PDB file of C-alpha atoms and ligand atoms in Angstrom:
ATOM      1  CA  MET A   1     141.612  47.950  67.542  1.00 96.00           C
ATOM      2  CA  PRO A   2     143.948  50.990  67.512  1.00 98.00           C
ATOM      3  CA  THR A   3     142.473  54.419  68.108  1.00 98.00           C
ATOM      4  CA  ALA A   4     142.881  57.694  66.218  1.00 98.00           C
ATOM      5  CA  ILE A   5     141.796  61.312  66.347  1.00 99.00           C
ATOM      6  CA  VAL A   6     141.651  63.137  63.010  1.00 99.00           C
ATOM      7  CA  THR A   7     140.959  66.869  63.205  1.00 99.00           C
ATOM      8  CA  GLY A   8     139.096  68.667  60.424  1.00 98.00           C
ATOM      9  CA  ALA A   9     137.738  65.406  59.063  1.00 98.00           C
ATOM     10  CA  SER A  10     134.341  66.520  57.788  1.00 98.00           C
ATOM     11  CA  ARG A  11     135.724  67.446  54.371  1.00 98.00           C
ATOM     12  CA  GLY A  12     138.744  67.279  52.101  1.00 98.00           C
ATOM     13  CA  ILE A  13     142.017  65.709  53.193  1.00 99.00           C
ATOM     14  CA  GLY A  14     140.902  64.979  56.759  1.00 99.00           C
ATOM     15  CA  ARG A  15     137.809  63.177  55.527  1.00 98.00           C
ATOM     16  CA  ALA A  16     139.884  60.942  53.241  1.00 99.00           C
ATOM     17  CA  ILE A  17     142.259  60.197  56.142  1.00 99.00           C
ATOM     18  CA  ALA A  18     139.358  59.316  58.463  1.00 99.00           C
ATOM     19  CA  GLN A  19     137.695  57.146  55.803  1.00 98.00           C
ATOM     20  CA  ASP A  20     140.898  55.230  55.263  1.00 98.00           C
ATOM     21  CA  LEU A  21     141.764  54.808  58.957  1.00 98.00           C
ATOM     22  CA  ALA A  22     138.224  53.756  59.849  1.00 98.00           C
ATOM     23  CA  ARG A  23     138.875  50.434  58.069  1.00 98.00           C
ATOM     24  CA  ASP A  24     141.033  49.266  60.982  1.00 97.00           C
ATOM     25  CA  HIS A  25     140.954  51.988  63.662  1.00 98.00           C
ATOM     26  CA  ARG A  26     138.393  53.410  66.029  1.00 98.00           C
ATOM     27  CA  VAL A  27     138.329  57.021  64.852  1.00 98.00           C
ATOM     28  CA  ILE A  28     137.123  60.293  66.322  1.00 98.00           C
ATOM     29  CA  ALA A  29     136.637  62.715  63.437  1.00 98.00           C
ATOM     30  CA  THR A  30     136.349  66.376  64.351  1.00 98.00           C
ATOM     31  CA  TYR A  31     134.718  69.253  62.518  1.00 98.00           C
ATOM     32  CA  ARG A  32     134.113  72.922  63.162  1.00 98.00           C
ATOM     33  CA  GLU A  33     130.893  74.018  61.399  1.00 98.00           C
ATOM     34  CA  ARG A  34     129.823  71.431  58.868  1.00 98.00           C
ATOM     35  CA  ALA A  35     127.829  69.043  61.051  1.00 98.00           C
ATOM     36  CA  ASP A  36     126.040  67.759  57.934  1.00 98.00           C
ATOM     37  CA  ALA A  37     129.305  66.647  56.346  1.00 98.00           C
ATOM     38  CA  ALA A  38     130.520  65.109  59.620  1.00 98.00           C
ATOM     39  CA  GLU A  39     127.254  63.197  60.041  1.00 98.00           C
ATOM     40  CA  SER A  40     127.527  61.773  56.539  1.00 98.00           C
ATOM     41  CA  LEU A  41     131.077  60.597  57.356  1.00 98.00           C
ATOM     42  CA  GLN A  42     129.778  58.985  60.534  1.00 98.00           C
ATOM     43  CA  LYS A  43     127.055  57.146  58.605  1.00 98.00           C
ATOM     44  CA  GLN A  44     129.488  56.036  55.933  1.00 98.00           C
ATOM     45  CA  THR A  45     132.317  54.805  58.183  1.00 98.00           C
ATOM     46  CA  GLY A  46     131.098  54.382  61.760  1.00 97.00           C
ATOM     47  CA  CYS A  47     133.551  57.051  63.014  1.00 98.00           C
ATOM     48  CA  SER A  48     132.593  58.997  66.118  1.00 98.00           C
ATOM     49  CA  ILE A  49     132.274  62.708  65.415  1.00 98.00           C
ATOM     50  CA  PHE A  50     133.022  65.637  67.695  1.00 98.00           C
ATOM     51  CA  GLN A  51     132.667  69.367  67.178  1.00 98.00           C
ATOM     52  CA  CYS A  52     135.913  71.144  67.979  1.00 98.00           C
ATOM     53  CA  ASP A  53     137.169  74.557  66.968  1.00 98.00           C
ATOM     54  CA  ILE A  54     140.854  73.795  67.190  1.00 98.00           C
ATOM     55  CA  SER A  55     141.672  77.414  68.079  1.00 98.00           C
ATOM     56  CA  SER A  56     139.662  77.125  71.320  1.00 98.00           C
ATOM     57  CA  ARG A  57     141.458  75.889  74.428  1.00 98.00           C
ATOM     58  CA  GLY A  58     138.143  74.728  75.920  1.00 98.00           C
ATOM     59  CA  HIS A  59     137.282  72.731  72.785  1.00 98.00           C
ATOM     60  CA  ARG A  60     140.716  71.071  72.728  1.00 98.00           C
ATOM     61  CA  HIS A  61     140.373  69.960  76.344  1.00 98.00           C
ATOM     62  CA  ALA A  62     136.819  68.733  75.669  1.00 98.00           C
ATOM     63  CA  LEU A  63     138.026  66.707  72.675  1.00 98.00           C
ATOM     64  CA  ILE A  64     140.729  64.947  74.679  1.00 98.00           C
ATOM     65  CA  ALA A  65     138.305  64.303  77.556  1.00 98.00           C
ATOM     66  CA  PHE A  66     135.813  62.784  75.078  1.00 98.00           C
ATOM     67  CA  ALA A  67     138.542  60.620  73.523  1.00 98.00           C
ATOM     68  CA  ARG A  68     139.810  59.453  76.917  1.00 97.00           C
ATOM     69  CA  GLU A  69     136.315  58.367  77.868  1.00 97.00           C
ATOM     70  CA  ARG A  70     135.767  56.557  74.545  1.00 94.00           C
ATOM     71  CA  PHE A  71     139.205  55.029  73.999  1.00 94.00           C
ATOM     72  CA  GLY A  72     141.302  54.554  77.130  1.00 92.00           C
ATOM     73  CA  GLN A  73     144.435  55.016  75.034  1.00 95.00           C
ATOM     74  CA  LEU A  74     145.372  57.098  72.007  1.00 98.00           C
ATOM     75  CA  ASP A  75     147.455  55.501  69.253  1.00 98.00           C
ATOM     76  CA  LEU A  76     147.373  58.199  66.579  1.00 98.00           C
ATOM     77  CA  LEU A  77     146.699  61.925  66.409  1.00 99.00           C
ATOM     78  CA  VAL A  78     146.400  63.503  62.968  1.00 99.00           C
ATOM     79  CA  ASN A  79     146.601  67.295  63.152  1.00 99.00           C
ATOM     80  CA  ASN A  80     144.852  68.098  59.886  1.00 98.00           C
ATOM     81  CA  ALA A  81     142.347  70.904  60.606  1.00 98.00           C
ATOM     82  CA  GLY A  82     143.362  74.139  58.983  1.00 98.00           C
ATOM     83  CA  MET A  83     142.114  77.148  57.103  1.00 98.00           C
ATOM     84  CA  ALA A  84     143.165  79.469  54.332  1.00 98.00           C
ATOM     85  CA  PRO A  85     142.885  83.214  54.972  1.00 98.00           C
ATOM     86  CA  ARG A  86     139.299  84.324  54.372  1.00 97.00           C
ATOM     87  CA  GLU A  87     140.651  86.677  51.713  1.00 96.00           C
ATOM     88  CA  ARG A  88     143.923  86.576  49.857  1.00 95.00           C
ATOM     89  CA  SER A  89     145.556  89.984  50.441  1.00 98.00           C
ATOM     90  CA  ASP A  90     148.943  91.288  49.467  1.00 98.00           C
ATOM     91  CA  ILE A  91     151.411  91.268  52.361  1.00 98.00           C
ATOM     92  CA  LEU A  92     151.464  95.083  52.223  1.00 98.00           C
ATOM     93  CA  GLN A  93     147.720  95.248  52.975  1.00 98.00           C
ATOM     94  CA  ALA A  94     146.899  92.049  54.905  1.00 98.00           C
ATOM     95  CA  THR A  95     145.297  92.585  58.306  1.00 98.00           C
ATOM     96  CA  GLU A  96     146.314  91.659  61.836  1.00 98.00           C
ATOM     97  CA  GLU A  97     142.847  90.132  62.329  1.00 98.00           C
ATOM     98  CA  SER A  98     143.459  87.615  59.567  1.00 98.00           C
ATOM     99  CA  PHE A  99     146.961  86.920  60.893  1.00 98.00           C
ATOM    100  CA  ASP A 100     145.622  86.214  64.392  1.00 98.00           C
ATOM    101  CA  GLU A 101     142.843  83.951  63.118  1.00 98.00           C
ATOM    102  CA  VAL A 102     145.005  81.883  60.772  1.00 98.00           C
ATOM    103  CA  LEU A 103     147.858  81.507  63.260  1.00 99.00           C
ATOM    104  CA  ALA A 104     145.406  80.458  66.000  1.00 98.00           C
ATOM    105  CA  VAL A 105     143.795  77.767  63.830  1.00 98.00           C
ATOM    106  CA  ASN A 106     146.786  76.482  61.878  1.00 99.00           C
ATOM    107  CA  ALA A 107     149.620  76.765  64.409  1.00 99.00           C
ATOM    108  CA  LYS A 108     148.555  77.429  67.996  1.00 99.00           C
ATOM    109  CA  GLY A 109     145.591  75.022  67.941  1.00 99.00           C
ATOM    110  CA  PRO A 110     147.460  71.915  66.736  1.00 99.00           C
ATOM    111  CA  HIS A 111     150.519  72.786  68.827  1.00 99.00           C
ATOM    112  CA  PHE A 112     148.533  72.764  72.053  1.00 99.00           C
ATOM    113  CA  LEU A 113     146.271  69.864  71.068  1.00 99.00           C
ATOM    114  CA  THR A 114     149.470  67.885  70.547  1.00 99.00           C
ATOM    115  CA  GLN A 115     150.643  68.889  74.008  1.00 99.00           C
ATOM    116  CA  LEU A 116     147.524  67.300  75.526  1.00 98.00           C
ATOM    117  CA  ALA A 117     147.707  64.209  73.313  1.00 98.00           C
ATOM    118  CA  ALA A 118     151.423  63.733  73.972  1.00 98.00           C
ATOM    119  CA  GLN A 119     150.939  63.878  77.736  1.00 98.00           C
ATOM    120  CA  TRP A 120     148.293  61.166  77.397  1.00 98.00           C
ATOM    121  CA  MET A 121     150.442  59.013  75.078  1.00 98.00           C
ATOM    122  CA  MET A 122     153.355  59.274  77.524  1.00 98.00           C
ATOM    123  CA  GLU A 123     151.170  57.669  80.182  1.00 97.00           C
ATOM    124  CA  HIS A 124     151.065  54.483  78.071  1.00 95.00           C
ATOM    125  CA  GLY A 125     154.444  54.937  76.397  1.00 97.00           C
ATOM    126  CA  SER A 126     153.412  54.688  72.742  1.00 98.00           C
ATOM    127  CA  GLY A 127     151.703  56.591  69.957  1.00 98.00           C
ATOM    128  CA  ARG A 128     152.193  58.380  66.671  1.00 98.00           C
ATOM    129  CA  ILE A 129     151.492  61.998  65.794  1.00 99.00           C
ATOM    130  CA  VAL A 130     151.096  63.449  62.313  1.00 99.00           C
ATOM    131  CA  PHE A 131     151.138  67.123  61.387  1.00 99.00           C
ATOM    132  CA  ILE A 132     149.611  68.070  58.051  1.00 99.00           C
ATOM    133  CA  THR A 133     151.542  71.182  57.108  1.00 99.00           C
ATOM    134  CA  SER A 134     151.962  72.315  53.480  1.00 98.00           C
ATOM    135  CA  ILE A 135     154.513  73.165  50.828  1.00 98.00           C
ATOM    136  CA  SER A 136     153.626  76.681  52.027  1.00 98.00           C
ATOM    137  CA  ALA A 137     155.872  75.979  55.019  1.00 98.00           C
ATOM    138  CA  TYR A 138     158.704  76.961  52.636  1.00 98.00           C
ATOM    139  CA  ALA A 139     157.169  78.149  49.322  1.00 98.00           C
ATOM    140  CA  LEU A 140     156.374  81.858  49.238  1.00 98.00           C
ATOM    141  CA  SER A 141     152.911  83.258  48.431  1.00 98.00           C
ATOM    142  CA  VAL A 142     152.982  86.991  49.132  1.00 98.00           C
ATOM    143  CA  ASN A 143     149.173  87.165  48.925  1.00 97.00           C
ATOM    144  CA  ARG A 144     148.680  84.811  51.900  1.00 97.00           C
ATOM    145  CA  ALA A 145     151.647  85.448  54.131  1.00 98.00           C
ATOM    146  CA  GLU A 146     149.772  84.483  57.286  1.00 98.00           C
ATOM    147  CA  TYR A 147     149.065  81.019  55.858  1.00 98.00           C
ATOM    148  CA  CYS A 148     152.730  80.491  54.930  1.00 98.00           C
ATOM    149  CA  MET A 149     153.867  81.692  58.351  1.00 99.00           C
ATOM    150  CA  SER A 150     151.367  79.434  60.121  1.00 99.00           C
ATOM    151  CA  LYS A 151     152.606  76.385  58.231  1.00 99.00           C
ATOM    152  CA  ALA A 152     156.262  77.244  58.846  1.00 99.00           C
ATOM    153  CA  ALA A 153     155.444  77.505  62.564  1.00 99.00           C
ATOM    154  CA  LEU A 154     153.578  74.196  62.494  1.00 99.00           C
ATOM    155  CA  SER A 155     156.533  72.544  60.797  1.00 99.00           C
ATOM    156  CA  MET A 156     158.731  73.685  63.674  1.00 99.00           C
ATOM    157  CA  SER A 157     156.152  72.396  66.156  1.00 99.00           C
ATOM    158  CA  ALA A 158     156.424  68.945  64.523  1.00 99.00           C
ATOM    159  CA  GLY A 159     160.219  68.979  64.842  1.00 98.00           C
ATOM    160  CA  LEU A 160     160.111  70.094  68.450  1.00 99.00           C
ATOM    161  CA  TYR A 161     157.648  67.384  69.465  1.00 99.00           C
ATOM    162  CA  ALA A 162     159.633  64.779  67.515  1.00 99.00           C
ATOM    163  CA  GLN A 163     162.707  65.637  69.570  1.00 98.00           C
ATOM    164  CA  ARG A 164     160.868  65.797  72.891  1.00 98.00           C
ATOM    165  CA  LEU A 165     158.952  62.526  72.409  1.00 98.00           C
ATOM    166  CA  ALA A 166     161.574  60.380  70.661  1.00 98.00           C
ATOM    167  CA  GLY A 167     162.677  58.764  73.909  1.00 98.00           C
ATOM    168  CA  SER A 168     159.101  58.024  74.971  1.00 98.00           C
ATOM    169  CA  GLY A 169     158.127  55.639  72.179  1.00 97.00           C
ATOM    170  CA  ILE A 170     156.157  58.295  70.291  1.00 98.00           C
ATOM    171  CA  GLY A 171     156.944  59.019  66.643  1.00 98.00           C
ATOM    172  CA  VAL A 172     156.144  62.387  65.101  1.00 99.00           C
ATOM    173  CA  PHE A 173     155.835  63.033  61.369  1.00 99.00           C
ATOM    174  CA  GLU A 174     155.176  66.020  59.158  1.00 99.00           C
ATOM    175  CA  ILE A 175     153.303  65.503  55.910  1.00 99.00           C
ATOM    176  CA  ARG A 176     153.594  68.372  53.426  1.00 98.00           C
ATOM    177  CA  PRO A 177     150.833  68.235  50.835  1.00 98.00           C
ATOM    178  CA  GLY A 178     151.215  70.199  47.616  1.00 98.00           C
ATOM    179  CA  VAL A 179     148.148  71.259  45.623  1.00 98.00           C
ATOM    180  CA  ILE A 180     145.315  68.937  46.634  1.00 98.00           C
ATOM    181  CA  ARG A 181     141.822  69.016  45.140  1.00 98.00           C
ATOM    182  CA  THR A 182     139.552  70.101  48.038  1.00 98.00           C
ATOM    183  CA  ASP A 183     137.168  72.930  48.916  1.00 97.00           C
ATOM    184  CA  MET A 184     140.166  74.896  50.211  1.00 97.00           C
ATOM    185  CA  ILE A 185     141.513  75.478  46.722  1.00 96.00           C
ATOM    186  CA  ALA A 186     138.176  75.445  44.849  1.00 96.00           C
ATOM    187  CA  GLY A 187     138.405  79.174  44.078  1.00 94.00           C
ATOM    188  CA  VAL A 188     141.825  78.812  42.439  1.00 94.00           C
ATOM    189  CA  GLU A 189     141.571  75.254  41.118  1.00 97.00           C
ATOM    190  CA  GLN A 190     141.429  76.340  37.474  1.00 97.00           C
ATOM    191  CA  ILE A 191     144.519  78.523  37.872  1.00 97.00           C
ATOM    192  CA  TYR A 192     146.405  75.626  39.460  1.00 97.00           C
ATOM    193  CA  GLU A 193     145.278  73.255  36.682  1.00 98.00           C
ATOM    194  CA  GLU A 194     146.672  75.678  34.112  1.00 98.00           C
ATOM    195  CA  ARG A 195     149.953  75.998  36.012  1.00 98.00           C
ATOM    196  CA  ILE A 196     150.217  72.217  36.329  1.00 98.00           C
ATOM    197  CA  ALA A 197     149.614  71.887  32.571  1.00 98.00           C
ATOM    198  CA  SER A 198     152.495  74.361  32.123  1.00 97.00           C
ATOM    199  CA  GLY A 199     154.873  72.242  34.204  1.00 97.00           C
ATOM    200  CA  LEU A 200     154.420  73.329  37.845  1.00 97.00           C
ATOM    201  CA  LEU A 201     154.498  69.718  39.070  1.00 98.00           C
ATOM    202  CA  PRO A 202     156.990  67.132  37.791  1.00 98.00           C
ATOM    203  CA  GLN A 203     154.410  64.366  38.217  1.00 98.00           C
ATOM    204  CA  GLY A 204     151.981  66.360  36.076  1.00 98.00           C
ATOM    205  CA  ARG A 205     148.755  66.086  38.051  1.00 98.00           C
ATOM    206  CA  MET A 206     146.964  67.710  40.963  1.00 98.00           C
ATOM    207  CA  GLY A 207     146.938  65.717  44.203  1.00 98.00           C
ATOM    208  CA  GLU A 208     143.823  64.045  45.569  1.00 98.00           C
ATOM    209  CA  PRO A 209     142.941  63.752  49.285  1.00 99.00           C
ATOM    210  CA  GLU A 210     143.560  59.989  49.028  1.00 98.00           C
ATOM    211  CA  ASP A 211     147.213  60.664  48.132  1.00 99.00           C
ATOM    212  CA  VAL A 212     147.654  62.199  51.586  1.00 99.00           C
ATOM    213  CA  ALA A 213     145.592  59.472  53.277  1.00 99.00           C
ATOM    214  CA  ARG A 214     147.961  56.814  51.914  1.00 98.00           C
ATOM    215  CA  ALA A 215     150.939  58.576  53.499  1.00 98.00           C
ATOM    216  CA  VAL A 216     149.132  58.695  56.840  1.00 99.00           C
ATOM    217  CA  ARG A 217     148.384  54.977  56.497  1.00 98.00           C
ATOM    218  CA  ALA A 218     152.088  54.193  56.088  1.00 98.00           C
ATOM    219  CA  ILE A 219     152.732  55.957  59.400  1.00 98.00           C
ATOM    220  CA  ALA A 220     149.703  54.408  61.121  1.00 98.00           C
ATOM    221  CA  THR A 221     150.760  50.866  60.238  1.00 98.00           C
ATOM    222  CA  GLY A 222     154.159  51.357  61.874  1.00 97.00           C
ATOM    223  CA  ALA A 223     156.027  50.976  58.568  1.00 97.00           C
ATOM    224  CA  LEU A 224     158.071  54.093  59.424  1.00 98.00           C
ATOM    225  CA  ASP A 225     158.646  53.368  63.096  1.00 97.00           C
ATOM    226  CA  TYR A 226     162.438  53.761  62.993  1.00 98.00           C
ATOM    227  CA  SER A 227     161.980  57.336  61.764  1.00 98.00           C
ATOM    228  CA  THR A 228     160.815  60.405  63.609  1.00 98.00           C
ATOM    229  CA  GLY A 229     160.768  64.089  62.777  1.00 98.00           C
ATOM    230  CA  GLN A 230     160.623  63.059  59.134  1.00 98.00           C
ATOM    231  CA  VAL A 231     159.090  65.399  56.554  1.00 98.00           C
ATOM    232  CA  ILE A 232     157.104  63.527  53.905  1.00 98.00           C
ATOM    233  CA  ASP A 233     156.362  65.548  50.774  1.00 98.00           C
ATOM    234  CA  VAL A 234     153.093  64.551  49.088  1.00 99.00           C
ATOM    235  CA  ASP A 235     153.353  67.105  46.342  1.00 98.00           C
ATOM    236  CA  GLY A 236     153.789  65.551  42.908  1.00 98.00           C
ATOM    237  CA  GLY A 237     157.478  66.434  43.000  1.00 98.00           C
ATOM    238  CA  PHE A 238     156.910  70.175  43.573  1.00 98.00           C
ATOM    239  CA  ARG A 239     160.034  70.391  45.705  1.00 97.00           C
ATOM    240  CA  LEU A 240     162.332  69.221  42.913  1.00 97.00           C
ATOM    241  CA  ARG A 241     164.248  71.954  41.152  1.00 92.00           C
ATOM    242  CA  SER A 242     166.145  71.735  37.907  1.00 90.00           C
ATOM    243  CA  LEU A 243     168.167  74.019  35.698  1.00 89.00           C
TER     244      LEU A 243
HETATM  245  N1  LIG B   1     144.059  71.498  49.724  1.00 80.64           N
HETATM  246  C1  LIG B   1     145.345  71.776  49.587  1.00 80.64           C
HETATM  247  O1  LIG B   1     145.831  72.047  48.465  1.00 80.64           O
HETATM  248  C2  LIG B   1     146.267  71.741  50.779  1.00 80.64           C
HETATM  249  C3  LIG B   1     147.647  71.803  50.531  1.00 80.64           C
HETATM  250  C4  LIG B   1     148.530  71.758  51.588  1.00 80.64           C
HETATM  251  C5  LIG B   1     148.050  71.652  52.874  1.00 80.64           C
HETATM  252  N2  LIG B   1     146.728  71.602  53.108  1.00 80.64           N
HETATM  253  C6  LIG B   1     146.299  71.486  54.507  1.00 80.64           C
HETATM  254  O2  LIG B   1     145.538  70.305  54.680  1.00 80.64           O
HETATM  255  C7  LIG B   1     144.600  70.484  55.731  1.00 80.64           C
HETATM  256  C8  LIG B   1     143.204  70.138  55.212  1.00 80.64           C
HETATM  257  O3  LIG B   1     142.904  71.021  54.153  1.00 80.64           O
HETATM  258  P1  LIG B   1     141.730  70.751  53.103  1.00 80.64           P
HETATM  259  O4  LIG B   1     142.213  71.201  51.796  1.00 80.64           O
HETATM  260  O5  LIG B   1     141.191  69.391  53.267  1.00 80.64           O
HETATM  261  O6  LIG B   1     140.671  71.847  53.633  1.00 80.64           O
HETATM  262  P2  LIG B   1     139.080  71.921  53.579  1.00 80.64           P
HETATM  263  O7  LIG B   1     138.554  71.079  52.476  1.00 80.64           O
HETATM  264  O8  LIG B   1     138.780  73.373  53.609  1.00 80.64           O
HETATM  265  O9  LIG B   1     138.647  71.254  54.973  1.00 80.64           O
HETATM  266  C9  LIG B   1     139.069  71.859  56.159  1.00 80.64           C
HETATM  267  C10 LIG B   1     138.658  71.006  57.335  1.00 80.64           C
HETATM  268  O10 LIG B   1     139.164  71.623  58.534  1.00 80.64           O
HETATM  269  C11 LIG B   1     138.067  71.950  59.376  1.00 80.64           C
HETATM  270  N3  LIG B   1     138.352  73.201  60.056  1.00 80.64           N
HETATM  271  C12 LIG B   1     138.505  74.432  59.524  1.00 80.64           C
HETATM  272  N4  LIG B   1     138.755  75.333  60.483  1.00 80.64           N
HETATM  273  C13 LIG B   1     138.737  74.664  61.653  1.00 80.64           C
HETATM  274  C14 LIG B   1     138.892  75.040  63.002  1.00 80.64           C
HETATM  275  N5  LIG B   1     139.083  76.312  63.388  1.00 80.64           N
HETATM  276  N6  LIG B   1     138.818  74.082  63.941  1.00 80.64           N
HETATM  277  C15 LIG B   1     138.584  72.809  63.596  1.00 80.64           C
HETATM  278  N7  LIG B   1     138.404  72.382  62.349  1.00 80.64           N
HETATM  279  C16 LIG B   1     138.483  73.316  61.385  1.00 80.64           C
HETATM  280  C17 LIG B   1     136.848  72.015  58.483  1.00 80.64           C
HETATM  281  O11 LIG B   1     135.672  71.785  59.256  1.00 80.64           O
HETATM  282  P3  LIG B   1     134.195  72.216  58.686  1.00 80.64           P
HETATM  283  O12 LIG B   1     133.888  71.257  57.571  1.00 80.64           O
HETATM  284  O13 LIG B   1     133.275  72.024  59.836  1.00 80.64           O
HETATM  285  O14 LIG B   1     134.301  73.623  58.212  1.00 80.64           O
HETATM  286  C18 LIG B   1     137.162  70.888  57.501  1.00 80.64           C
HETATM  287  O15 LIG B   1     136.862  69.635  58.051  1.00 80.64           O
HETATM  288  C19 LIG B   1     144.742  71.937  56.178  1.00 80.64           C
HETATM  289  O16 LIG B   1     145.584  72.008  57.310  1.00 80.64           O
HETATM  290  C20 LIG B   1     145.398  72.604  54.979  1.00 80.64           C
HETATM  291  O17 LIG B   1     146.125  73.746  55.351  1.00 80.64           O
HETATM  292  C21 LIG B   1     145.805  71.642  52.096  1.00 80.64           C
END
């Protein structure tokens, strides 16, 4: 059975990805704080769970060591773990502390976890890597600049690894979710619903975590194996513009 690591899988998008993959993969699902949520995923799906703060070098090495011991080879890494700024602050007031935290979790952590996973995949000459970025990699929100900057950086990380690994049998993909119904947007869900009702999204509905999980499945099955470095928008058509 193929093997997969899904980071940030205790809740939201990562949980839906892990639930879906667990049907035909051996999955290690990571979490940061919510052991209760991770344990319920483990009970529900049979996934292994592992605590890993993605911003910690020690935790990243421990995760890969755990996976090596469990799996022997790694077929799929899904870089999903991420955070919103603890507070939305205008770019003219936002703090360096928030910048450092968000960049460490959303950009540096997955970039260097991928480095470890890619070295391992190169040993066996196969594998697939997915980066969950965001429409915020290009859409501007001046009240969470650090989030936008972290996702733009992560998008570049995906492109760089795609180029570096293309000749080694390892495909790299970026999935850009739009507005997806999870805890991350709970505080602004009503505002987004109103904006969607006013035409924000051509497809006219908020995304669900399962919408993203289906895109990961397409990659995991190998259906996209003659592509790499591809950006897949899972955003209800947000990117479309019309006059
Ligand atoms: N929801 C959206 O509208 C949306 C849109 C575009 C992109 N995204 C991206 O999709 C990904 C998942 O978001 P979500 O909406 O599912 O978020 P969520 O519901 O808040 O879940 C976040 C997950 O990431 C984990 N996590 C948070 N900080 C971590 C850290 N430092 N190290 C390791 N794990 C950490 C959490 O673990 P605990 O449960 O232990 O806290 C949880 O499993 C993120 O990268 C996010 O930026 C989300």
